[in-house]
Short mmCIF file of C-alpha atoms in Angstrom, two decimals:
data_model
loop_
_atom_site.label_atom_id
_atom_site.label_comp_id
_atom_site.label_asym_id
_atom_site.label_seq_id
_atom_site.Cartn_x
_atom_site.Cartn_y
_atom_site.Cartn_z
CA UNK Q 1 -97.23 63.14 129.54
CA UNK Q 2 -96.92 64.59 132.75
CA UNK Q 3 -94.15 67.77 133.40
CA UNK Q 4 -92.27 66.82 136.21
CA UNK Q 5 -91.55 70.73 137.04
CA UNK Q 6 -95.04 71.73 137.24
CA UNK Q 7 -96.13 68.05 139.11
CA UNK Q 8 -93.27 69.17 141.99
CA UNK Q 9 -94.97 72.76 141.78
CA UNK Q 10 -98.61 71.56 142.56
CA UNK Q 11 -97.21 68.97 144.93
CA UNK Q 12 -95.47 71.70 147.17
CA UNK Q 13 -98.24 74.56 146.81
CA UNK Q 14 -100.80 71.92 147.40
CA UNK Q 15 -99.12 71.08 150.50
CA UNK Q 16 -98.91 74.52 151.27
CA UNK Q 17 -102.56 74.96 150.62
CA UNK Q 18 -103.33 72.39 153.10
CA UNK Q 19 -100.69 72.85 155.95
CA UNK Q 20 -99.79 77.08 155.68
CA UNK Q 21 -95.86 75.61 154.28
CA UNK Q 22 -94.40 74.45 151.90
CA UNK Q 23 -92.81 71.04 151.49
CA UNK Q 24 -89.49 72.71 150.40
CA UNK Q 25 -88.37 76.55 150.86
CA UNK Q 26 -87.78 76.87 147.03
CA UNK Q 27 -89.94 78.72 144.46
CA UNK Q 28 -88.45 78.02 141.34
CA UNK Q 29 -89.68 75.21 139.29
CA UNK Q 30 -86.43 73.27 138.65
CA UNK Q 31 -85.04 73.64 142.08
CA UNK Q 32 -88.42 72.82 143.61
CA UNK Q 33 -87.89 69.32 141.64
CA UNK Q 34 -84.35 69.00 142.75
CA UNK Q 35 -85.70 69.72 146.46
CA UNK Q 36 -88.63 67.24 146.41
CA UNK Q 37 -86.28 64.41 144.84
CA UNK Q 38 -83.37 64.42 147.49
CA UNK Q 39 -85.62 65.24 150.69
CA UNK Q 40 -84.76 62.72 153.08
CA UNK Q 41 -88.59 62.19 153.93
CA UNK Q 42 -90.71 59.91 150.81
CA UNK Q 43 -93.24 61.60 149.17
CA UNK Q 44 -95.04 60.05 146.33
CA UNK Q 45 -98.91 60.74 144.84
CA UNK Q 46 -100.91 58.85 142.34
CA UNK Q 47 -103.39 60.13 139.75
CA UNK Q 48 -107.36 60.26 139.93
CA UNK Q 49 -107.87 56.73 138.06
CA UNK Q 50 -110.23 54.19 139.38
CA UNK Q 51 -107.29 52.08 140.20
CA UNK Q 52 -104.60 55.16 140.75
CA UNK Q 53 -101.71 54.36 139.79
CA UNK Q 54 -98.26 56.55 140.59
CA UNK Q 55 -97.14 59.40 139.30
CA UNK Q 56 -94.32 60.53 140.92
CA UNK Q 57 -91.88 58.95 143.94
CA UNK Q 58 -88.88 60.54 144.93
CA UNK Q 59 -85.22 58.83 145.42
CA UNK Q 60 -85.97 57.81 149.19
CA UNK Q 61 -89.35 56.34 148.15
CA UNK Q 62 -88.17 54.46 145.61
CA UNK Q 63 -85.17 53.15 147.77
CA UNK Q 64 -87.57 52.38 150.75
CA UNK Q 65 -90.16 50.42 148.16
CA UNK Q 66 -87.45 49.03 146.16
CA UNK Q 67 -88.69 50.23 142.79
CA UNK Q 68 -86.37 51.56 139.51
CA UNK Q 69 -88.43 55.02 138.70
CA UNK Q 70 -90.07 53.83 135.58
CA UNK Q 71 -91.39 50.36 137.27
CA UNK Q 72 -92.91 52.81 140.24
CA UNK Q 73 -94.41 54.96 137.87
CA UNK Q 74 -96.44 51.64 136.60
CA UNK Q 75 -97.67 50.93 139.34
CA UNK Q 76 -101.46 50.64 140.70
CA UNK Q 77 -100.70 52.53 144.33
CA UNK Q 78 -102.93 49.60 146.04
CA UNK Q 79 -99.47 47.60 145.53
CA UNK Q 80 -97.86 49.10 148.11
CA UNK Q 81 -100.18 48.20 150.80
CA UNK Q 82 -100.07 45.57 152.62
CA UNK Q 83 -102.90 42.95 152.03
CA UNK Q 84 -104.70 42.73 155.68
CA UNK Q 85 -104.47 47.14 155.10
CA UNK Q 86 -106.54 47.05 151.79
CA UNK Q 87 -109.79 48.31 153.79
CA UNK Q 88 -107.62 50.86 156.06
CA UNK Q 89 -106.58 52.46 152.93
CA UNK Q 90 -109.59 52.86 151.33
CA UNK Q 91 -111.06 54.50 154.01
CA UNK Q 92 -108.10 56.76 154.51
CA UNK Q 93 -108.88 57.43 150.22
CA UNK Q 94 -111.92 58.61 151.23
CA UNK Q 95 -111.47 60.23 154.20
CA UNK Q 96 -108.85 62.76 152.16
CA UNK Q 97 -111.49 62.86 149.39
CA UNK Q 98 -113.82 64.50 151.63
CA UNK Q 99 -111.26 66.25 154.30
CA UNK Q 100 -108.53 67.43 151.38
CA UNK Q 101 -106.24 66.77 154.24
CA UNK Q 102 -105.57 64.26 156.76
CA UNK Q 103 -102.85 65.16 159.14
CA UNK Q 104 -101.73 61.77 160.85
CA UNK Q 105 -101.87 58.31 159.39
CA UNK Q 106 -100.41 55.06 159.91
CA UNK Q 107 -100.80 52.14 157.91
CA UNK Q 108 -98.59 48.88 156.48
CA UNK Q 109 -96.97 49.12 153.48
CA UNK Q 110 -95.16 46.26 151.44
CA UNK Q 111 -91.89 46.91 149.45
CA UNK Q 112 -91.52 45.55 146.28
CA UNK Q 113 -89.71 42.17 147.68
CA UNK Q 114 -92.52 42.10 149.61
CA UNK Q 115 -91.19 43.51 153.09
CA UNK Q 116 -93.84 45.09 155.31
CA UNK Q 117 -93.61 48.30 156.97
CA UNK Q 118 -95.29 50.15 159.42
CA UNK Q 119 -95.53 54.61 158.67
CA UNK Q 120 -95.81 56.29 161.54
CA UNK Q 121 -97.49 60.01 161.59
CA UNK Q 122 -97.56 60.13 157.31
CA UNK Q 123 -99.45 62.84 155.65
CA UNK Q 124 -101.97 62.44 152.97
CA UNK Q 125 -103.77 65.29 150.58
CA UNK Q 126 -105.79 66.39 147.82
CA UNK Q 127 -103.55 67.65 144.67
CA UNK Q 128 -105.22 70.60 143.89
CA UNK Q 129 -104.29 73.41 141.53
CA UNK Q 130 -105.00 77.44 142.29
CA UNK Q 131 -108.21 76.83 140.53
CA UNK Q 132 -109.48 74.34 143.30
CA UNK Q 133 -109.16 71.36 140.49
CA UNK Q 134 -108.23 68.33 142.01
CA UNK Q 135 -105.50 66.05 140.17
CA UNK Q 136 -104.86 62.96 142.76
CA UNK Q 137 -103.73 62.48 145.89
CA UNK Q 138 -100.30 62.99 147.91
CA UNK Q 139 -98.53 61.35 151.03
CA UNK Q 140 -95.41 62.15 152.83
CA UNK Q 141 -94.01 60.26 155.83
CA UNK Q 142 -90.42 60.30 157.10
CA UNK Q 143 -91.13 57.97 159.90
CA UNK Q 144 -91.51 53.76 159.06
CA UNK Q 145 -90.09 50.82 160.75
CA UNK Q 146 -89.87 47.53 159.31
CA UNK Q 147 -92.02 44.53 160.67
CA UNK Q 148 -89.24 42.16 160.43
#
């Protein structure tokens, strides 16, 4: 089972590994998690799977997607893209599998009513530990607008 204190750890020193800062400007484990669950911008990541599925969303991407936290945490991460996107995101998959990092991405996203959405300028990395182990992969966007 996975400890949400040390997930929000490597998901803020991962980012920091990647980008030279850190997601939030907090150190200690518990208020790291507090930090990472009210940002204003989403952030989610998924595990290494075949099929990944989620393992963490904070409170503005589960409002955005329209997801209760344990139905999110259920769910394959292909589900959230659109279907036309499908080959867009697996080539942005691989593209952070081989880069770590990749800066600027926009792609269309469905909510769980089945709303599309375009991000604008997301982030997406490798979750990696100090040991250069890789758990999954990360995004953060604070910029969408809604197709309809």
């Amino acid at each position: 089972m996975i400890d949400y204190q040390d997930h929000a750890l490597l998901l803020n020193e991962s980012y920091r590994h990647w980008r030279g800062e850190y997601l939030v400007d907090q150190r200690d484990p518990g208020k790291v998690l507090e930090a990472l669950n009210e940002a204003k911008f989403a952030l989610l990541s998924h595990g290494l799977e075949a099929e990944p599925v989620f393992n963490y969303g904070n409170v503005q991407t589960l409002s955005l997607f329209g997801y209760d936290h344990p139905g999110f945490l259920q769910l394959p991460s292909r589900d959230i893209t659109a279907p036309d996107a499908i080959a867009e995101r697996a080539a942005l998959r691989a593209k952070v599998d081989t880069d770590g990092f990749v800066p600027e991405f926009s792609g269309v996203c469905v909510t769980r009513k089945g709303r599309q959405f375009v991000v604008d300028q997301g982030e997406v990395w490798q979750l990696i530990d100090n040991l250069g182990r890789v758990h999954g992969q990360a995004a953060r966007f604070d910029d969408w607008h809604f197709l309809d």
